[in-house]
């Protein structure tokens, strides 16, 4: 079925009518702007807008029009919004997608229409493998990569056993699989919880305690991450079962997790203190424009998505009907990424470094994330060989 999906998309590349360049560069942005996880979508939008500010709100001299659509964290809604952007708004690019299940539901619409889709967060394994497409790029990662980096760090720490906990949807399964792909110790058990409604993790924490595991690995983004960490601390496990995470502690959740997040390491391809000039500018300007807020990796990836699009538009002198030329330019990753230089694999997933992050108190006495070490350099996802693009 997945192979048929890819072939249908490939056929559409030949059969679809060519796009014609307009007076503006039209970008559709699909993310979550309502409900408990709206804070993530808002951060992505903030950072995308900041990138446009830095570009003078134009790409190759053409004004940029962005149409923001709320997926409500629902795959069917995301698919409908993607269809609207492609069929009614006739956008040149689609950006965003926090959730893997939303992206997977929306993917075929973009591929069949030859509309470039840039995922600024979601990285399901299928996207890197059998469902890869000439018209789909990522400015984030494949889901497995970040937890796989944490698995490597756990090996370095000499961790002998772990209990895995995550949400029961595409990304949750990828995350726990990522840890298992690199961790050399014993997996004492794994639990998948109802997503996104379950916010009580007492049963899972009890199972982890009873398993005899030395440690816990967890993946919970957004509000679920806040609840899990608070319940983990309240259960008295912080002093007995060290916690290792991916995407659970970030600049959005940290003000709510507070001291409970101290001593809980995470892995990520971007941390706010990476010492390149473009990242320093991004962080400073973000904090200036959005007073009281700090940017996150969600936002950094959205910022990079704008820069990636700009590189393609400039390469074709604003003529967005030149799909092949834009694709060739984007494959070069020829822009100043906030994470530093990276390259694309054959499947359009970044080949990049991953860092160990920790929570510290900054000069202002506030909790913040800090880069501690590089866990792995130039990491390529493990599904790229399943991609039919070469």
mmCIF file of C-alpha atoms in Angstrom:
data_model
loop_
_atom_site.group_PDB
_atom_site.id
_atom_site.type_symbol
_atom_site.label_atom_id
_atom_site.label_comp_id
_atom_site.label_asym_id
_atom_site.label_seq_id
_atom_site.Cartn_x
_atom_site.Cartn_y
_atom_site.Cartn_z
ATOM 1 C CA UNK A 1 0.000 0.000 0.000
ATOM 2 C CA UNK A 2 2.786 2.411 0.870
ATOM 3 C CA UNK A 3 4.616 1.611 -2.354
ATOM 4 C CA UNK A 4 1.400 2.240 -4.285
ATOM 5 C CA UNK A 5 1.048 5.565 -2.455
ATOM 6 C CA UNK A 6 4.538 6.630 -3.539
ATOM 7 C CA UNK A 7 4.011 5.511 -7.130
ATOM 8 C CA UNK A 8 0.718 7.367 -7.301
ATOM 9 C CA UNK A 9 2.510 10.478 -6.103
ATOM 10 C CA UNK A 10 5.263 9.958 -8.663
ATOM 11 C CA UNK A 11 2.709 9.600 -11.437
ATOM 12 C CA UNK A 12 1.122 12.836 -10.349
ATOM 13 C CA UNK A 13 4.432 14.603 -10.933
ATOM 14 C CA UNK A 14 4.029 13.850 -14.609
ATOM 15 C CA UNK A 15 0.273 14.310 -14.945
ATOM 16 C CA UNK A 16 -0.336 17.385 -12.812
ATOM 17 C CA UNK A 17 -0.776 20.706 -14.564
ATOM 18 C CA UNK A 18 2.163 23.084 -14.212
ATOM 19 C CA UNK A 19 1.929 25.906 -11.677
ATOM 20 C CA UNK A 20 2.293 29.498 -12.800
ATOM 21 C CA UNK A 21 4.227 32.106 -10.896
ATOM 22 C CA UNK A 22 2.109 34.818 -9.297
ATOM 23 C CA UNK A 23 2.780 38.297 -7.970
ATOM 24 C CA UNK A 24 3.219 36.981 -4.421
ATOM 25 C CA UNK A 25 4.804 33.957 -2.805
ATOM 26 C CA UNK A 26 1.898 32.120 -1.179
ATOM 27 C CA UNK A 27 2.670 29.878 1.783
ATOM 28 C CA UNK A 28 0.200 27.758 3.708
ATOM 29 C CA UNK A 29 1.052 27.028 7.332
ATOM 30 C CA UNK A 30 -0.715 24.120 9.041
ATOM 31 C CA UNK A 31 -0.247 23.792 12.786
ATOM 32 C CA UNK A 32 -2.184 23.632 16.046
ATOM 33 C CA UNK A 33 -3.479 27.034 17.122
ATOM 34 C CA UNK A 34 -6.254 25.963 19.526
ATOM 35 C CA UNK A 35 -6.491 23.730 22.569
ATOM 36 C CA UNK A 36 -3.792 22.780 25.099
ATOM 37 C CA UNK A 37 -1.030 22.413 22.495
ATOM 38 C CA UNK A 38 -1.687 25.758 20.777
ATOM 39 C CA UNK A 39 1.357 27.128 22.577
ATOM 40 C CA UNK A 40 3.519 24.993 20.257
ATOM 41 C CA UNK A 41 1.798 26.201 17.108
ATOM 42 C CA UNK A 42 2.032 29.792 18.303
ATOM 43 C CA UNK A 43 5.775 29.442 18.854
ATOM 44 C CA UNK A 44 6.185 28.052 15.344
ATOM 45 C CA UNK A 45 4.150 30.930 13.908
ATOM 46 C CA UNK A 46 6.125 33.490 15.938
ATOM 47 C CA UNK A 47 9.409 32.147 14.616
ATOM 48 C CA UNK A 48 8.182 31.919 11.027
ATOM 49 C CA UNK A 49 7.049 35.538 11.226
ATOM 50 C CA UNK A 50 10.425 36.556 12.651
ATOM 51 C CA UNK A 51 12.153 34.826 9.733
ATOM 52 C CA UNK A 52 9.980 36.833 7.334
ATOM 53 C CA UNK A 53 10.953 39.994 9.223
ATOM 54 C CA UNK A 54 14.602 39.116 8.721
ATOM 55 C CA UNK A 55 13.899 38.591 5.011
ATOM 56 C CA UNK A 56 12.200 41.973 4.702
ATOM 57 C CA UNK A 57 8.824 40.222 4.261
ATOM 58 C CA UNK A 58 9.825 39.444 0.675
ATOM 59 C CA UNK A 59 11.430 36.608 -1.278
ATOM 60 C CA UNK A 60 13.349 37.639 -4.388
ATOM 61 C CA UNK A 61 11.500 40.946 -4.285
ATOM 62 C CA UNK A 62 8.028 39.399 -4.141
ATOM 63 C CA UNK A 63 5.771 39.977 -1.129
ATOM 64 C CA UNK A 64 5.068 36.889 0.975
ATOM 65 C CA UNK A 65 1.503 35.934 1.849
ATOM 66 C CA UNK A 66 1.074 33.358 4.637
ATOM 67 C CA UNK A 67 -2.238 31.604 5.263
ATOM 68 C CA UNK A 68 -2.312 30.040 8.725
ATOM 69 C CA UNK A 69 -4.628 27.071 9.278
ATOM 70 C CA UNK A 70 -5.459 25.345 12.580
ATOM 71 C CA UNK A 71 -5.476 21.540 12.457
ATOM 72 C CA UNK A 72 -6.889 21.233 15.994
ATOM 73 C CA UNK A 73 -4.423 18.365 16.517
ATOM 74 C CA UNK A 74 -6.765 16.167 14.428
ATOM 75 C CA UNK A 75 -5.625 14.221 11.336
ATOM 76 C CA UNK A 76 -8.933 14.668 9.477
ATOM 77 C CA UNK A 77 -8.938 18.404 10.098
ATOM 78 C CA UNK A 78 -5.297 18.713 9.036
ATOM 79 C CA UNK A 79 -6.103 16.877 5.820
ATOM 80 C CA UNK A 80 -9.041 19.194 5.120
ATOM 81 C CA UNK A 81 -6.945 22.291 5.760
ATOM 82 C CA UNK A 82 -4.182 20.990 3.508
ATOM 83 C CA UNK A 83 -6.711 20.333 0.744
ATOM 84 C CA UNK A 84 -8.043 23.887 1.116
ATOM 85 C CA UNK A 85 -4.571 25.377 0.832
ATOM 86 C CA UNK A 86 -3.746 23.347 -2.274
ATOM 87 C CA UNK A 87 -7.071 23.400 -4.103
ATOM 88 C CA UNK A 88 -8.608 26.758 -3.141
ATOM 89 C CA UNK A 89 -5.706 28.959 -2.059
ATOM 90 C CA UNK A 90 -3.281 27.450 -4.574
ATOM 91 C CA UNK A 91 -0.257 28.024 -2.349
ATOM 92 C CA UNK A 92 3.310 27.573 -3.576
ATOM 93 C CA UNK A 93 4.481 25.879 -0.374
ATOM 94 C CA UNK A 94 2.952 24.277 2.713
ATOM 95 C CA UNK A 95 4.812 24.423 6.035
ATOM 96 C CA UNK A 96 4.261 23.301 9.616
ATOM 97 C CA UNK A 97 2.818 20.037 10.968
ATOM 98 C CA UNK A 98 3.571 19.308 14.605
ATOM 99 C CA UNK A 99 1.975 15.854 14.759
ATOM 100 C CA UNK A 100 3.020 12.800 12.765
ATOM 101 C CA UNK A 101 -0.513 11.462 12.386
ATOM 102 C CA UNK A 102 -1.710 14.821 11.022
ATOM 103 C CA UNK A 103 1.164 14.970 8.555
ATOM 104 C CA UNK A 104 0.599 11.416 7.335
ATOM 105 C CA UNK A 105 -3.073 12.186 6.724
ATOM 106 C CA UNK A 106 -2.163 15.312 4.752
ATOM 107 C CA UNK A 107 0.790 14.015 2.771
ATOM 108 C CA UNK A 108 -0.888 12.611 -0.325
ATOM 109 C CA UNK A 109 -2.705 15.876 -1.061
ATOM 110 C CA UNK A 110 0.569 17.770 -1.271
ATOM 111 C CA UNK A 111 2.442 15.084 -3.208
ATOM 112 C CA UNK A 112 -0.299 14.556 -5.790
ATOM 113 C CA UNK A 113 -0.511 18.289 -6.473
ATOM 114 C CA UNK A 114 3.248 18.815 -6.715
ATOM 115 C CA UNK A 115 3.047 21.326 -3.874
ATOM 116 C CA UNK A 116 6.247 21.511 -1.841
ATOM 117 C CA UNK A 117 5.611 20.507 1.765
ATOM 118 C CA UNK A 118 8.177 21.345 4.439
ATOM 119 C CA UNK A 119 7.656 19.615 7.763
ATOM 120 C CA UNK A 120 8.924 21.874 10.505
ATOM 121 C CA UNK A 121 8.475 19.231 13.178
ATOM 122 C CA UNK A 122 6.743 15.905 12.466
ATOM 123 C CA UNK A 123 9.089 13.192 11.212
ATOM 124 C CA UNK A 124 7.277 9.859 10.881
ATOM 125 C CA UNK A 125 9.402 6.934 9.757
ATOM 126 C CA UNK A 126 7.264 6.470 6.627
ATOM 127 C CA UNK A 127 8.165 9.988 5.471
ATOM 128 C CA UNK A 128 11.846 9.075 5.589
ATOM 129 C CA UNK A 129 11.325 5.705 3.936
ATOM 130 C CA UNK A 130 8.719 4.349 1.584
ATOM 131 C CA UNK A 131 6.604 7.543 1.518
ATOM 132 C CA UNK A 132 9.491 9.897 0.733
ATOM 133 C CA UNK A 133 8.765 12.305 -2.104
ATOM 134 C CA UNK A 134 10.612 14.776 -4.337
ATOM 135 C CA UNK A 135 8.189 17.409 -3.044
ATOM 136 C CA UNK A 136 8.557 16.807 0.687
ATOM 137 C CA UNK A 137 11.395 18.178 2.823
ATOM 138 C CA UNK A 138 12.046 18.345 6.555
ATOM 139 C CA UNK A 139 13.706 21.072 8.592
ATOM 140 C CA UNK A 140 13.535 18.953 11.741
ATOM 141 C CA UNK A 141 14.479 15.247 11.891
ATOM 142 C CA UNK A 142 13.106 11.764 11.518
ATOM 143 C CA UNK A 143 11.315 10.896 14.754
ATOM 144 C CA UNK A 144 13.692 8.086 15.739
ATOM 145 C CA UNK A 145 16.837 10.204 15.543
ATOM 146 C CA UNK A 146 16.469 12.242 18.732
ATOM 147 C CA UNK A 147 15.598 9.329 21.059
ATOM 148 C CA UNK A 148 18.275 7.232 19.345
ATOM 149 C CA UNK A 149 20.768 9.924 20.356
ATOM 150 C CA UNK A 150 19.480 9.704 23.916
ATOM 151 C CA UNK A 151 19.954 5.932 23.794
ATOM 152 C CA UNK A 152 23.588 6.512 22.869
ATOM 153 C CA UNK A 153 23.978 8.917 25.788
ATOM 154 C CA UNK A 154 22.446 6.379 28.162
ATOM 155 C CA UNK A 155 25.051 3.865 26.970
ATOM 156 C CA UNK A 156 27.772 6.416 27.705
ATOM 157 C CA UNK A 157 26.343 6.847 31.213
ATOM 158 C CA UNK A 158 26.451 3.103 31.773
ATOM 159 C CA UNK A 159 22.693 2.712 32.202
ATOM 160 C CA UNK A 160 21.898 -1.009 32.414
ATOM 161 C CA UNK A 161 18.092 -1.086 32.152
ATOM 162 C CA UNK A 162 15.182 1.184 31.287
ATOM 163 C CA UNK A 163 11.376 1.289 31.284
ATOM 164 C CA UNK A 164 9.864 3.059 28.250
ATOM 165 C CA UNK A 165 6.710 5.204 28.311
ATOM 166 C CA UNK A 166 5.111 7.147 25.472
ATOM 167 C CA UNK A 167 1.842 8.050 23.734
ATOM 168 C CA UNK A 168 0.080 5.573 21.473
ATOM 169 C CA UNK A 169 0.344 7.290 18.097
ATOM 170 C CA UNK A 170 2.798 7.362 15.198
ATOM 171 C CA UNK A 171 5.444 9.563 16.808
ATOM 172 C CA UNK A 172 5.219 7.820 20.182
ATOM 173 C CA UNK A 173 5.914 4.463 18.553
ATOM 174 C CA UNK A 174 8.796 5.939 16.549
ATOM 175 C CA UNK A 175 10.308 7.514 19.673
ATOM 176 C CA UNK A 176 10.404 4.333 21.714
ATOM 177 C CA UNK A 177 11.680 2.426 18.678
ATOM 178 C CA UNK A 178 14.448 5.001 18.370
ATOM 179 C CA UNK A 179 15.663 4.358 21.908
ATOM 180 C CA UNK A 180 15.537 0.599 21.361
ATOM 181 C CA UNK A 181 17.617 0.953 18.184
ATOM 182 C CA UNK A 182 20.683 2.221 20.079
ATOM 183 C CA UNK A 183 20.304 1.396 23.785
ATOM 184 C CA UNK A 184 22.412 -1.632 24.681
ATOM 185 C CA UNK A 185 20.909 -2.341 28.093
ATOM 186 C CA UNK A 186 17.766 -4.267 29.013
ATOM 187 C CA UNK A 187 14.280 -2.976 28.202
ATOM 188 C CA UNK A 188 12.291 -3.913 31.316
ATOM 189 C CA UNK A 189 8.954 -2.912 29.813
ATOM 190 C CA UNK A 190 7.147 -0.354 27.660
ATOM 191 C CA UNK A 191 3.776 1.322 28.007
ATOM 192 C CA UNK A 192 1.759 3.285 25.440
ATOM 193 C CA UNK A 193 -0.893 5.688 26.720
ATOM 194 C CA UNK A 194 -4.050 7.126 25.149
ATOM 195 C CA UNK A 195 -3.173 10.193 23.066
ATOM 196 C CA UNK A 196 -3.798 13.053 23.483
ATOM 197 C CA UNK A 197 -6.441 12.788 26.216
ATOM 198 C CA UNK A 198 -4.580 10.864 28.943
ATOM 199 C CA UNK A 199 -2.861 13.123 31.440
ATOM 200 C CA UNK A 200 -2.789 10.767 34.443
ATOM 201 C CA UNK A 201 0.310 8.593 34.384
ATOM 202 C CA UNK A 202 0.139 7.081 37.874
ATOM 203 C CA UNK A 203 -0.490 3.558 36.562
ATOM 204 C CA UNK A 204 2.457 3.723 34.169
ATOM 205 C CA UNK A 205 4.754 5.111 36.860
ATOM 206 C CA UNK A 206 3.704 2.290 39.194
ATOM 207 C CA UNK A 207 4.536 -0.267 36.509
ATOM 208 C CA UNK A 208 7.912 1.370 35.942
ATOM 209 C CA UNK A 209 8.700 1.223 39.651
ATOM 210 C CA UNK A 210 7.621 -2.431 39.887
ATOM 211 C CA UNK A 211 9.652 -3.433 36.813
ATOM 212 C CA UNK A 212 12.952 -3.127 38.635
ATOM 213 C CA UNK A 213 14.337 -0.937 35.842
ATOM 214 C CA UNK A 214 17.217 1.332 36.699
ATOM 215 C CA UNK A 215 15.769 4.269 34.750
ATOM 216 C CA UNK A 216 12.815 5.597 32.737
ATOM 217 C CA UNK A 217 12.731 7.007 29.218
ATOM 218 C CA UNK A 218 9.729 9.105 28.256
ATOM 219 C CA UNK A 219 8.433 11.043 25.275
ATOM 220 C CA UNK A 220 5.598 13.474 25.985
ATOM 221 C CA UNK A 221 5.452 16.864 24.240
ATOM 222 C CA UNK A 222 3.402 19.816 25.435
ATOM 223 C CA UNK A 223 0.947 19.631 28.339
ATOM 224 C CA UNK A 224 1.414 15.879 28.706
ATOM 225 C CA UNK A 225 5.123 16.441 29.331
ATOM 226 C CA UNK A 226 4.326 18.904 32.105
ATOM 227 C CA UNK A 227 1.927 16.490 33.772
ATOM 228 C CA UNK A 228 4.240 13.509 33.456
ATOM 229 C CA UNK A 229 7.253 15.259 34.936
ATOM 230 C CA UNK A 230 5.266 16.664 37.827
ATOM 231 C CA UNK A 231 3.747 13.245 38.620
ATOM 232 C CA UNK A 232 7.153 11.579 38.292
ATOM 233 C CA UNK A 233 8.556 13.962 40.919
ATOM 234 C CA UNK A 234 5.502 13.632 43.168
ATOM 235 C CA UNK A 235 5.805 9.841 43.064
ATOM 236 C CA UNK A 236 9.270 10.159 44.606
ATOM 237 C CA UNK A 237 10.978 8.526 41.641
ATOM 238 C CA UNK A 238 13.382 11.349 40.880
ATOM 239 C CA UNK A 239 15.841 10.181 43.529
ATOM 240 C CA UNK A 240 15.573 6.482 42.652
ATOM 241 C CA UNK A 241 14.889 6.154 38.895
ATOM 242 C CA UNK A 242 16.705 8.713 36.708
ATOM 243 C CA UNK A 243 14.579 10.052 33.843
ATOM 244 C CA UNK A 244 15.820 10.411 30.258
ATOM 245 C CA UNK A 245 13.697 12.241 27.722
ATOM 246 C CA UNK A 246 13.142 13.480 24.213
ATOM 247 C CA UNK A 247 10.879 16.483 23.512
ATOM 248 C CA UNK A 248 9.529 16.521 27.061
ATOM 249 C CA UNK A 249 11.447 19.473 28.513
ATOM 250 C CA UNK A 250 11.543 22.608 26.359
ATOM 251 C CA UNK A 251 11.292 26.367 26.768
ATOM 252 C CA UNK A 252 7.479 26.165 26.631
ATOM 253 C CA UNK A 253 7.054 23.493 29.292
ATOM 254 C CA UNK A 254 9.927 24.580 31.532
ATOM 255 C CA UNK A 255 8.098 27.492 33.237
ATOM 256 C CA UNK A 256 5.421 24.987 34.328
ATOM 257 C CA UNK A 257 7.769 22.114 35.184
ATOM 258 C CA UNK A 258 10.051 24.400 37.193
ATOM 259 C CA UNK A 259 12.584 22.703 39.492
ATOM 260 C CA UNK A 260 11.166 19.295 38.621
ATOM 261 C CA UNK A 261 13.026 19.594 35.325
ATOM 262 C CA UNK A 262 16.430 20.078 36.941
ATOM 263 C CA UNK A 263 18.673 17.100 36.352
ATOM 264 C CA UNK A 264 16.492 15.675 33.551
ATOM 265 C CA UNK A 265 18.612 15.481 30.384
ATOM 266 C CA UNK A 266 17.235 15.604 26.863
ATOM 267 C CA UNK A 267 18.563 15.357 23.322
ATOM 268 C CA UNK A 268 17.952 17.797 20.494
ATOM 269 C CA UNK A 269 19.404 19.055 17.208
ATOM 270 C CA UNK A 270 18.929 22.692 18.280
ATOM 271 C CA UNK A 271 19.434 24.366 21.640
ATOM 272 C CA UNK A 272 19.006 28.081 22.192
ATOM 273 C CA UNK A 273 22.687 28.679 23.038
ATOM 274 C CA UNK A 274 24.283 27.199 19.897
ATOM 275 C CA UNK A 275 27.122 29.635 19.193
ATOM 276 C CA UNK A 276 26.596 30.556 15.524
ATOM 277 C CA UNK A 277 25.806 34.152 14.593
ATOM 278 C CA UNK A 278 22.445 33.527 12.944
ATOM 279 C CA UNK A 279 21.226 31.651 16.021
ATOM 280 C CA UNK A 280 22.383 34.413 18.358
ATOM 281 C CA UNK A 281 20.429 36.915 16.261
ATOM 282 C CA UNK A 282 17.352 34.699 16.180
ATOM 283 C CA UNK A 283 17.236 34.185 19.947
ATOM 284 C CA UNK A 284 17.877 37.864 20.739
ATOM 285 C CA UNK A 285 15.317 39.159 18.235
ATOM 286 C CA UNK A 286 12.715 36.590 19.269
ATOM 287 C CA UNK A 287 12.973 37.623 22.920
ATOM 288 C CA UNK A 288 12.807 41.278 21.904
ATOM 289 C CA UNK A 289 9.762 40.865 19.633
ATOM 290 C CA UNK A 290 7.855 38.467 21.888
ATOM 291 C CA UNK A 291 8.506 39.870 25.342
ATOM 292 C CA UNK A 292 8.637 37.289 28.094
ATOM 293 C CA UNK A 293 8.953 34.334 25.718
ATOM 294 C CA UNK A 294 11.899 32.177 24.709
ATOM 295 C CA UNK A 295 12.112 30.357 21.375
ATOM 296 C CA UNK A 296 12.040 26.566 21.186
ATOM 297 C CA UNK A 297 13.266 23.955 18.750
ATOM 298 C CA UNK A 298 9.749 24.019 17.250
ATOM 299 C CA UNK A 299 10.297 27.662 16.393
ATOM 300 C CA UNK A 300 13.873 27.204 15.240
ATOM 301 C CA UNK A 301 12.714 24.553 12.780
ATOM 302 C CA UNK A 302 9.944 26.822 11.485
ATOM 303 C CA UNK A 303 12.457 29.654 11.070
ATOM 304 C CA UNK A 304 14.693 27.353 9.035
ATOM 305 C CA UNK A 305 11.691 26.344 6.905
ATOM 306 C CA UNK A 306 11.229 29.982 5.858
ATOM 307 C CA UNK A 307 14.904 30.233 4.989
ATOM 308 C CA UNK A 308 14.755 27.002 2.979
ATOM 309 C CA UNK A 309 11.794 28.305 0.981
ATOM 310 C CA UNK A 310 13.554 31.604 0.392
ATOM 311 C CA UNK A 311 16.620 29.818 -0.979
ATOM 312 C CA UNK A 312 14.417 28.041 -3.533
ATOM 313 C CA UNK A 313 12.534 31.192 -4.555
ATOM 314 C CA UNK A 314 15.738 33.181 -5.004
ATOM 315 C CA UNK A 315 17.283 30.377 -7.078
ATOM 316 C CA UNK A 316 14.447 30.572 -9.637
ATOM 317 C CA UNK A 317 14.201 34.391 -9.496
ATOM 318 C CA UNK A 318 10.700 34.190 -8.092
ATOM 319 C CA UNK A 319 9.329 31.854 -10.782
ATOM 320 C CA UNK A 320 7.744 29.165 -8.612
ATOM 321 C CA UNK A 321 6.612 27.197 -11.657
ATOM 322 C CA UNK A 322 10.203 25.916 -11.935
ATOM 323 C CA UNK A 323 9.656 22.969 -9.624
ATOM 324 C CA UNK A 324 12.711 20.952 -10.621
ATOM 325 C CA UNK A 325 15.060 23.900 -10.089
ATOM 326 C CA UNK A 326 13.551 24.686 -6.701
ATOM 327 C CA UNK A 327 13.850 21.059 -5.639
ATOM 328 C CA UNK A 328 17.508 20.987 -6.712
ATOM 329 C CA UNK A 329 18.244 24.139 -4.724
ATOM 330 C CA UNK A 330 16.510 22.947 -1.566
ATOM 331 C CA UNK A 331 18.452 19.698 -1.714
ATOM 332 C CA UNK A 332 21.624 21.761 -1.226
ATOM 333 C CA UNK A 333 20.405 23.117 2.162
ATOM 334 C CA UNK A 334 22.079 26.317 0.986
ATOM 335 C CA UNK A 335 21.033 28.670 3.779
ATOM 336 C CA UNK A 336 22.261 29.590 7.235
ATOM 337 C CA UNK A 337 20.458 27.157 9.495
ATOM 338 C CA UNK A 338 20.060 28.054 13.155
ATOM 339 C CA UNK A 339 21.527 24.659 14.069
ATOM 340 C CA UNK A 340 24.620 25.272 11.937
ATOM 341 C CA UNK A 341 25.436 23.664 8.616
ATOM 342 C CA UNK A 342 23.727 20.406 7.695
ATOM 343 C CA UNK A 343 23.082 18.436 4.529
ATOM 344 C CA UNK A 344 20.120 16.496 3.204
ATOM 345 C CA UNK A 345 19.994 12.756 2.801
ATOM 346 C CA UNK A 346 18.482 11.215 -0.287
ATOM 347 C CA UNK A 347 15.080 11.292 1.457
ATOM 348 C CA UNK A 348 15.209 15.051 2.233
ATOM 349 C CA UNK A 349 15.713 14.437 5.970
ATOM 350 C CA UNK A 350 18.602 16.401 7.537
ATOM 351 C CA UNK A 351 21.902 14.657 8.242
ATOM 352 C CA UNK A 352 22.886 16.543 11.378
ATOM 353 C CA UNK A 353 24.333 16.589 14.875
ATOM 354 C CA UNK A 354 22.410 16.004 18.084
ATOM 355 C CA UNK A 355 23.252 17.600 21.410
ATOM 356 C CA UNK A 356 22.755 16.805 25.075
ATOM 357 C CA UNK A 357 20.716 19.543 26.762
ATOM 358 C CA UNK A 358 20.271 20.163 30.456
ATOM 359 C CA UNK A 359 18.291 22.585 32.593
ATOM 360 C CA UNK A 360 20.241 25.314 34.387
ATOM 361 C CA UNK A 361 19.611 28.691 35.976
ATOM 362 C CA UNK A 362 20.751 31.530 33.702
ATOM 363 C CA UNK A 363 22.297 34.875 34.612
ATOM 364 C CA UNK A 364 18.825 36.233 35.391
ATOM 365 C CA UNK A 365 18.128 33.357 37.767
ATOM 366 C CA UNK A 366 15.583 31.816 35.404
ATOM 367 C CA UNK A 367 15.513 28.200 34.331
ATOM 368 C CA UNK A 368 16.831 27.697 30.806
ATOM 369 C CA UNK A 369 18.208 24.970 28.570
ATOM 370 C CA UNK A 370 21.927 24.674 27.989
ATOM 371 C CA UNK A 371 24.010 22.666 25.535
ATOM 372 C CA UNK A 372 26.172 20.237 27.513
ATOM 373 C CA UNK A 373 27.832 18.098 24.843
ATOM 374 C CA UNK A 374 27.548 16.748 21.324
ATOM 375 C CA UNK A 375 26.134 13.221 21.443
ATOM 376 C CA UNK A 376 26.436 12.315 17.769
ATOM 377 C CA UNK A 377 27.660 14.148 14.651
ATOM 378 C CA UNK A 378 26.291 13.939 11.103
ATOM 379 C CA UNK A 379 23.607 11.453 12.036
ATOM 380 C CA UNK A 380 21.499 10.017 9.219
ATOM 381 C CA UNK A 381 18.133 8.452 9.889
ATOM 382 C CA UNK A 382 17.886 4.677 9.656
ATOM 383 C CA UNK A 383 15.060 4.621 7.100
ATOM 384 C CA UNK A 384 16.786 6.468 4.264
ATOM 385 C CA UNK A 385 17.652 3.265 2.435
ATOM 386 C CA UNK A 386 13.926 2.508 2.119
ATOM 387 C CA UNK A 387 13.417 5.725 0.157
ATOM 388 C CA UNK A 388 13.214 5.199 -3.601
ATOM 389 C CA UNK A 389 14.867 8.553 -4.345
ATOM 390 C CA UNK A 390 18.611 8.347 -4.894
#
